[in-house]
């Protein structure tokens, strides 16, 4: 937040909130005595989304700087299309780049910012280190989409939805003799 020029007073307020995390729970409509959090910021904390946005803005700036300086090689979208190195959506971050050892080492340095490897950082953040291929928003990522079998899960979803739609459109007529 210092590098993003947040005022020092504001930064000290946020730090104070994170250090002095107290809570109370409602039991049958009555609050319990306050207790101290053992892990500062918690999921569902009203401050959490704002700090996440600030952290992702910082991350986005780091990635853009790395691409501009050619330290990280993103991927070009089509001929003359935009160069992409990352996509941020809700609480997800997708990193996009050339698949080579030099690029992954540079990305590792960007993510580390310190000395831990990606597994340690993921563990500290309560995250899992994912593997390719994976499914994101219903689509497979990291699969060669030039292969017919890569499209099979998508085709199956459409077949299932179409069969449900067709079934809803049928009308049953009972004939009388």
CSV table of C-alpha atoms in Angstrom, one decimal:
chain,number,residue,atom,x,y,z
A,1,UNK,CA,0.0,0.0,0.0
A,2,UNK,CA,3.0,2.3,0.6
A,3,UNK,CA,4.1,1.8,-3.1
A,4,UNK,CA,0.6,2.6,-4.2
A,5,UNK,CA,0.8,5.9,-2.3
A,6,UNK,CA,-1.9,5.2,0.3
A,7,UNK,CA,-1.7,7.8,3.0
A,8,UNK,CA,0.3,6.6,6.1
A,9,UNK,CA,-2.6,7.3,8.4
A,10,UNK,CA,-4.9,5.0,6.4
A,11,UNK,CA,-2.2,2.3,6.3
A,12,UNK,CA,-1.8,2.5,10.1
A,13,UNK,CA,-5.6,2.2,10.5
A,14,UNK,CA,-5.6,-1.0,8.4
A,15,UNK,CA,-2.6,-2.4,10.2
A,16,UNK,CA,-4.3,-1.6,13.5
A,17,UNK,CA,-7.5,-3.4,12.4
A,18,UNK,CA,-5.4,-6.4,11.4
A,19,UNK,CA,-3.4,-6.5,14.7
A,20,UNK,CA,-6.4,-5.9,17.0
A,21,UNK,CA,-8.8,-8.5,15.6
A,22,UNK,CA,-11.6,-9.0,18.1
A,23,UNK,CA,-14.9,-10.7,17.6
A,24,UNK,CA,-18.1,-11.7,19.3
A,25,UNK,CA,-20.6,-14.3,18.3
A,26,UNK,CA,-24.4,-14.1,18.6
A,27,UNK,CA,-25.8,-17.0,20.4
A,28,UNK,CA,-29.6,-17.1,20.5
A,29,UNK,CA,-29.5,-13.4,19.7
A,30,UNK,CA,-27.2,-12.4,22.5
A,31,UNK,CA,-23.5,-11.6,22.0
A,32,UNK,CA,-20.8,-13.6,23.7
A,33,UNK,CA,-17.8,-12.0,25.4
A,34,UNK,CA,-15.3,-10.7,22.8
A,35,UNK,CA,-12.3,-12.9,22.0
A,36,UNK,CA,-9.1,-12.3,20.0
A,37,UNK,CA,-8.6,-13.8,16.6
A,38,UNK,CA,-5.7,-16.1,16.3
A,39,UNK,CA,-5.2,-15.4,12.5
A,40,UNK,CA,-5.8,-11.7,11.9
A,41,UNK,CA,-7.9,-11.3,8.7
A,42,UNK,CA,-10.6,-13.9,8.2
A,43,UNK,CA,-12.8,-14.9,5.3
A,44,UNK,CA,-16.0,-13.0,5.4
A,45,UNK,CA,-14.3,-10.0,7.1
A,46,UNK,CA,-15.8,-6.8,5.6
A,47,UNK,CA,-12.3,-5.5,5.0
A,48,UNK,CA,-11.2,-8.6,3.1
A,49,UNK,CA,-12.6,-7.8,-0.4
A,50,UNK,CA,-11.0,-4.3,-0.3
A,51,UNK,CA,-7.6,-5.7,0.7
A,52,UNK,CA,-7.9,-8.4,-1.9
A,53,UNK,CA,-8.6,-5.8,-4.6
A,54,UNK,CA,-5.6,-3.7,-3.4
A,55,UNK,CA,-3.4,-6.8,-3.5
A,56,UNK,CA,-4.6,-7.8,-6.9
A,57,UNK,CA,-4.0,-4.3,-8.2
A,58,UNK,CA,-0.4,-4.5,-6.9
A,59,UNK,CA,0.0,-7.9,-8.5
A,60,UNK,CA,-1.4,-6.7,-11.8
A,61,UNK,CA,1.1,-3.8,-11.8
A,62,UNK,CA,4.0,-6.2,-11.2
A,63,UNK,CA,2.9,-8.4,-14.1
A,64,UNK,CA,2.5,-5.5,-16.5
A,65,UNK,CA,5.9,-4.2,-15.5
A,66,UNK,CA,7.4,-7.6,-16.0
A,67,UNK,CA,5.8,-7.9,-19.5
A,68,UNK,CA,6.9,-4.3,-20.5
A,69,UNK,CA,10.5,-5.0,-19.5
A,70,UNK,CA,10.3,-8.4,-21.3
A,71,UNK,CA,11.1,-10.2,-18.0
A,72,UNK,CA,7.9,-12.3,-18.5
A,73,UNK,CA,6.5,-13.3,-21.8
A,74,UNK,CA,2.7,-13.3,-22.0
A,75,UNK,CA,0.7,-14.6,-24.9
A,76,UNK,CA,-0.4,-12.7,-28.0
A,77,UNK,CA,-4.2,-13.1,-28.7
A,78,UNK,CA,-4.3,-13.6,-32.4
A,79,UNK,CA,-2.3,-11.7,-35.0
A,80,UNK,CA,-1.8,-8.2,-33.8
A,81,UNK,CA,-4.2,-8.8,-30.8
A,82,UNK,CA,-3.6,-7.8,-27.2
A,83,UNK,CA,-0.7,-9.3,-25.2
A,84,UNK,CA,-2.0,-11.0,-22.1
A,85,UNK,CA,-0.1,-12.1,-19.1
A,86,UNK,CA,-2.9,-12.4,-16.5
A,87,UNK,CA,-6.6,-12.3,-16.0
A,88,UNK,CA,-8.3,-11.4,-12.8
A,89,UNK,CA,-11.9,-12.3,-12.2
A,90,UNK,CA,-13.7,-12.2,-8.9
A,91,UNK,CA,-11.3,-13.9,-6.6
A,92,UNK,CA,-9.3,-15.8,-9.2
A,93,UNK,CA,-6.1,-15.0,-10.9
A,94,UNK,CA,-5.0,-16.8,-14.1
A,95,UNK,CA,-1.4,-16.3,-15.2
A,96,UNK,CA,-0.9,-16.7,-19.0
A,97,UNK,CA,2.5,-17.0,-20.6
A,98,UNK,CA,4.9,-18.9,-22.8
A,99,UNK,CA,5.4,-22.4,-21.6
A,100,UNK,CA,9.1,-22.5,-21.0
A,101,UNK,CA,11.5,-22.9,-18.1
A,102,UNK,CA,12.8,-19.3,-18.3
A,103,UNK,CA,9.3,-17.8,-18.1
A,104,UNK,CA,8.3,-20.0,-15.2
A,105,UNK,CA,11.4,-19.1,-13.3
A,106,UNK,CA,10.7,-15.4,-13.8
A,107,UNK,CA,7.1,-15.9,-12.7
A,108,UNK,CA,8.3,-17.7,-9.7
A,109,UNK,CA,10.5,-14.7,-8.8
A,110,UNK,CA,7.5,-12.4,-9.2
A,111,UNK,CA,5.3,-14.5,-7.0
A,112,UNK,CA,7.9,-15.2,-4.4
A,113,UNK,CA,9.0,-11.7,-3.7
A,114,UNK,CA,11.1,-13.2,-1.0
A,115,UNK,CA,12.6,-16.7,-0.8
A,116,UNK,CA,9.8,-19.3,-0.5
A,117,UNK,CA,9.0,-21.5,-3.4
A,118,UNK,CA,5.5,-21.6,-4.9
A,119,UNK,CA,4.4,-24.6,-2.8
A,120,UNK,CA,5.4,-22.8,0.4
A,121,UNK,CA,3.6,-19.6,-0.7
A,122,UNK,CA,0.5,-21.5,-1.6
A,123,UNK,CA,0.5,-23.3,1.7
A,124,UNK,CA,0.9,-20.0,3.6
A,125,UNK,CA,-2.1,-18.6,1.7
A,126,UNK,CA,-4.2,-21.7,2.2
A,127,UNK,CA,-4.2,-22.5,-1.5
A,128,UNK,CA,-3.4,-25.6,-3.5
A,129,UNK,CA,-0.9,-25.7,-6.3
A,130,UNK,CA,-2.9,-26.6,-9.4
A,131,UNK,CA,-2.1,-28.8,-12.3
A,132,UNK,CA,-2.7,-28.5,-16.0
A,133,UNK,CA,-5.2,-29.3,-17.5
A,134,UNK,CA,-7.9,-27.9,-15.3
A,135,UNK,CA,-11.5,-26.6,-15.6
A,136,UNK,CA,-12.2,-22.9,-15.2
A,137,UNK,CA,-15.7,-21.5,-15.6
A,138,UNK,CA,-16.7,-24.8,-17.3
A,139,UNK,CA,-13.9,-24.8,-19.9
A,140,UNK,CA,-10.8,-26.8,-20.0
A,141,UNK,CA,-7.6,-24.8,-19.7
A,142,UNK,CA,-4.2,-26.2,-20.8
A,143,UNK,CA,-5.6,-28.7,-23.3
A,144,UNK,CA,-4.8,-28.8,-27.0
A,145,UNK,CA,-8.2,-27.6,-28.4
A,146,UNK,CA,-7.1,-28.8,-31.9
A,147,UNK,CA,-7.8,-32.4,-30.7
A,148,UNK,CA,-11.3,-33.6,-31.2
A,149,UNK,CA,-11.4,-35.4,-27.8
A,150,UNK,CA,-10.7,-32.1,-26.0
A,151,UNK,CA,-14.1,-30.9,-27.1
A,152,UNK,CA,-16.0,-34.0,-25.9
A,153,UNK,CA,-16.8,-32.6,-22.3
A,154,UNK,CA,-18.2,-29.4,-23.9
A,155,UNK,CA,-20.2,-31.4,-26.4
A,156,UNK,CA,-21.6,-33.6,-23.7
A,157,UNK,CA,-22.8,-30.6,-21.7
A,158,UNK,CA,-24.6,-29.2,-24.8
A,159,UNK,CA,-26.1,-32.6,-25.5
A,160,UNK,CA,-27.4,-32.9,-22.0
A,161,UNK,CA,-28.9,-29.3,-22.1
A,162,UNK,CA,-30.4,-29.9,-25.5
A,163,UNK,CA,-32.0,-33.1,-24.4
A,164,UNK,CA,-33.5,-31.4,-21.4
A,165,UNK,CA,-34.8,-28.5,-23.6
A,166,UNK,CA,-36.2,-31.0,-26.1
A,167,UNK,CA,-38.0,-32.9,-23.3
A,168,UNK,CA,-39.6,-29.6,-22.1
A,169,UNK,CA,-40.8,-28.8,-25.6
A,170,UNK,CA,-42.7,-32.1,-26.1
A,171,UNK,CA,-46.4,-32.0,-25.7
A,172,UNK,CA,-48.2,-35.2,-24.8
A,173,UNK,CA,-51.5,-35.7,-26.6
A,174,UNK,CA,-53.7,-38.5,-25.4
A,175,UNK,CA,-55.8,-39.8,-28.2
A,176,UNK,CA,-59.4,-41.0,-27.7
A,177,UNK,CA,-60.8,-44.0,-29.5
